[in-house]
C-alpha atoms as an extended CHARMM CRD file, in Angstrom:
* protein
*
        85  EXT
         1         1  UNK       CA            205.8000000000      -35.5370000000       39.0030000000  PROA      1               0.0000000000
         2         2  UNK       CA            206.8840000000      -39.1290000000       39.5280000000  PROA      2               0.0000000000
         3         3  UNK       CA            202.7650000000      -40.1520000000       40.3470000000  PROA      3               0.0000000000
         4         4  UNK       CA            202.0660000000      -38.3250000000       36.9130000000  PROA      4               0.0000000000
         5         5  UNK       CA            204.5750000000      -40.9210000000       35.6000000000  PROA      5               0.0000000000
         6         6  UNK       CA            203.6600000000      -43.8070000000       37.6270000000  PROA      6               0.0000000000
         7         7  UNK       CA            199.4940000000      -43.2500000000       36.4450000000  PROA      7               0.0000000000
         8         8  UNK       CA            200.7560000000      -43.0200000000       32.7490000000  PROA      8               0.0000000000
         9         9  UNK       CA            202.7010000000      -46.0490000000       32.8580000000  PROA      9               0.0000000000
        10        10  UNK       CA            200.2250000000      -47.9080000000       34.7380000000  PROA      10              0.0000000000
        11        11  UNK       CA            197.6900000000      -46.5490000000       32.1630000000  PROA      11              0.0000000000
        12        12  UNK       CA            199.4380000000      -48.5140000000       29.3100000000  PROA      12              0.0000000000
        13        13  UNK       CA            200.1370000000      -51.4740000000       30.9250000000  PROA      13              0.0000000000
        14        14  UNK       CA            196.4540000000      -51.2840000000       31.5900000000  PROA      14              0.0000000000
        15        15  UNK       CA            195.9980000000      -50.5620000000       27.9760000000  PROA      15              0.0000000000
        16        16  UNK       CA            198.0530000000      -52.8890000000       26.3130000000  PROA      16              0.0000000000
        17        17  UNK       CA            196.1890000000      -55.6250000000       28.9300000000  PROA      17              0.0000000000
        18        18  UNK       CA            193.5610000000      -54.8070000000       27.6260000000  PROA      18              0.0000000000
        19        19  UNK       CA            194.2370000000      -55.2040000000       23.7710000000  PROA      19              0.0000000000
        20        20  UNK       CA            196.0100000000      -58.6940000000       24.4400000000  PROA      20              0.0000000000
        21        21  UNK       CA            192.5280000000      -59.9530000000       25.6690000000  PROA      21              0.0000000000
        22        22  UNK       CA            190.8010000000      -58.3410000000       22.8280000000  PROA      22              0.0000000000
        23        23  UNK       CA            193.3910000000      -60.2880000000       20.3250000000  PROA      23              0.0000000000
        24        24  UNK       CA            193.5440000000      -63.4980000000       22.1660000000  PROA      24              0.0000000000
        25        25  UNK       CA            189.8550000000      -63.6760000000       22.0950000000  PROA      25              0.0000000000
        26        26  UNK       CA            189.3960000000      -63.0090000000       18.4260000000  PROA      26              0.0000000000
        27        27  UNK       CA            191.5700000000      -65.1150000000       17.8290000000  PROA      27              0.0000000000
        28        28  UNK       CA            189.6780000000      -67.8600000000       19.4540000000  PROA      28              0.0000000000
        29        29  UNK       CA            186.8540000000      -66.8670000000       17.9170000000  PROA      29              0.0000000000
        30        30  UNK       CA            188.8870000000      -67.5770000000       14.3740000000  PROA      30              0.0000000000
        31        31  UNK       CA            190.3950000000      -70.4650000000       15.2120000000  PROA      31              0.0000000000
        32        32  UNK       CA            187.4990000000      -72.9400000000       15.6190000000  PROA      32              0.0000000000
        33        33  UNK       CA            186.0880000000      -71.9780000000       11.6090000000  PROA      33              0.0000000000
        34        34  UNK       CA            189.1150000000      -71.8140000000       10.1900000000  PROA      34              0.0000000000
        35        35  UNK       CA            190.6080000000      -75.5360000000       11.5110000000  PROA      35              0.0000000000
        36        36  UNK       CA            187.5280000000      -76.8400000000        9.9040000000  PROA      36              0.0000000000
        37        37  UNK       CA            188.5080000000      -74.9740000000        6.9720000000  PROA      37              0.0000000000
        38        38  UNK       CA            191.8470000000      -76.3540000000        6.9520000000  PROA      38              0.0000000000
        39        39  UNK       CA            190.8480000000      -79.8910000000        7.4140000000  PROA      39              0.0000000000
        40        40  UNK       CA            188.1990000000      -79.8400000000        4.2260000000  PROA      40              0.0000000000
        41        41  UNK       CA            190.7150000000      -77.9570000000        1.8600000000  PROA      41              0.0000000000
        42        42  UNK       CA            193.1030000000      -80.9450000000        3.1740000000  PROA      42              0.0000000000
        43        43  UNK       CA            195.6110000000      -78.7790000000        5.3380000000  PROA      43              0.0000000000
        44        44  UNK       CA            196.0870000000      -79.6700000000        9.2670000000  PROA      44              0.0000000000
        45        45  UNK       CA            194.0930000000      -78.1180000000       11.1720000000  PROA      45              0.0000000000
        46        46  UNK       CA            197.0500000000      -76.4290000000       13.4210000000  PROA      46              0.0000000000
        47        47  UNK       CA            197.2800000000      -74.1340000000       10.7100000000  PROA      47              0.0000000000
        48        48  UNK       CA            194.5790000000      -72.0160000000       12.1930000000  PROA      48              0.0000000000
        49        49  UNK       CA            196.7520000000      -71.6390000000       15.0610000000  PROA      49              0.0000000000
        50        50  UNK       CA            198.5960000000      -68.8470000000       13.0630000000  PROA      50              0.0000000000
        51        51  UNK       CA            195.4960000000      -66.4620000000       14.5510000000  PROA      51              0.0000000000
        52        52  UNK       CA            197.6780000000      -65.9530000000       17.5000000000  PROA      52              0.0000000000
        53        53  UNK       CA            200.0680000000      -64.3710000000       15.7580000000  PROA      53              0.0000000000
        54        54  UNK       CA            199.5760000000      -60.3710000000       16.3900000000  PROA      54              0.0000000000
        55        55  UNK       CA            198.5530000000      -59.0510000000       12.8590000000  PROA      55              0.0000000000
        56        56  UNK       CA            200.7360000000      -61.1300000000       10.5940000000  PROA      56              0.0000000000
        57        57  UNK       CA            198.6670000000      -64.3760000000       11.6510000000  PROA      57              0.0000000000
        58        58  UNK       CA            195.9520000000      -64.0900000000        9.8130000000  PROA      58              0.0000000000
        59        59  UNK       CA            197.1530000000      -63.1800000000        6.8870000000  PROA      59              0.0000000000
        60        60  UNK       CA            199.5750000000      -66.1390000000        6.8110000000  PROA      60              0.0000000000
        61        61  UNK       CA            196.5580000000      -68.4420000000        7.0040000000  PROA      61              0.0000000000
        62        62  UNK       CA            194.4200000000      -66.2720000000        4.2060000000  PROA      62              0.0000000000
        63        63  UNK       CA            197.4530000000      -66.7560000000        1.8030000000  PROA      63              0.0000000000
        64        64  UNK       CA            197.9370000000      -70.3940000000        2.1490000000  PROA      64              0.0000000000
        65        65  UNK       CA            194.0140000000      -70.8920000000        1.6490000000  PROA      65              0.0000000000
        66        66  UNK       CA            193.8950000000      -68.4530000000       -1.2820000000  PROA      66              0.0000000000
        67        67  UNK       CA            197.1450000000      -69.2690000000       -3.3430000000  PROA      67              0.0000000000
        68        68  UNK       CA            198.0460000000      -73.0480000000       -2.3170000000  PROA      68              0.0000000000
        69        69  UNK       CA            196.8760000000      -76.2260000000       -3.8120000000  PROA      69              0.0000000000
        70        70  UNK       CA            194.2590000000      -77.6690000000       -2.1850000000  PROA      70              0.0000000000
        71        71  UNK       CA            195.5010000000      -81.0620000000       -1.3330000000  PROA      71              0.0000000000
        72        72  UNK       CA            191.8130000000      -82.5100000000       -1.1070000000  PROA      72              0.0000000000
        73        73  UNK       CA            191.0710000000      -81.0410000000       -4.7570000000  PROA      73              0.0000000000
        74        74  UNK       CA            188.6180000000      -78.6600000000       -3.8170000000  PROA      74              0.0000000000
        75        75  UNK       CA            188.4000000000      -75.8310000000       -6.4190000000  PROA      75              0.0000000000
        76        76  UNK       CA            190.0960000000      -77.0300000000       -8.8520000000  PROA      76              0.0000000000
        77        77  UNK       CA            188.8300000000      -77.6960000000      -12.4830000000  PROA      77              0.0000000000
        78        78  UNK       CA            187.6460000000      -81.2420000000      -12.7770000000  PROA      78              0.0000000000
        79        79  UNK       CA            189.4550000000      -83.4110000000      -15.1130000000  PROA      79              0.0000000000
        80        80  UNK       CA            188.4510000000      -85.0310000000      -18.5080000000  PROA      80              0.0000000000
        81        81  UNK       CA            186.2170000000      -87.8640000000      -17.5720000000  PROA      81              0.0000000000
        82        82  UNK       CA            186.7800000000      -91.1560000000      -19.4680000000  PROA      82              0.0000000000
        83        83  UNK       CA            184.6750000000      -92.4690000000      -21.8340000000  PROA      83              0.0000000000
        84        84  UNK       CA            182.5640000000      -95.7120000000      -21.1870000000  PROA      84              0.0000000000
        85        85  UNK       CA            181.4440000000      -98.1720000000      -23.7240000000  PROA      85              0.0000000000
């Protein structure tokens, strides 16, 4: 009984191993785009660094992107140009 036990828990700390690789490298493989994202839409880049947050990270970073201001301009409708004589 108690090896039945001992094999299941070893079997998810095996498994849950296993899926903290899996996220840490995704997330690596996120990062590096979307700090050069970050730094053209005017943001620091750190804020890619929100990847290696389980699940909520990403997110985070896809709402600042999609409802913030732009602090480099970028997307935003271009203003009335003045006339020259």
């Amino acid at each position: 009984m108690w090896t039945v036990i001992a094999w299941l828990v070893g079997l998810g700390t095996f498994f849950l191993m296993a899926l903290l690789v899996v996220h840490v490298l995704l997330a690596l493989l996120l990062i590096v785009p979307t700090w050069r994202i970050c730094e053209r839409a005017g943001y620091s880049g750190l804020l890619s660094l929100f990847h290696l947050l389980p699940v909520l990270g990403s997110f985070i970073v896809m709402a600042v992107l999609a409802f913030g201001d732009w602090p480099n301009g970028e997307g935003k409708a271009p203003g009335p140009q003045p006339v020259r004589p």
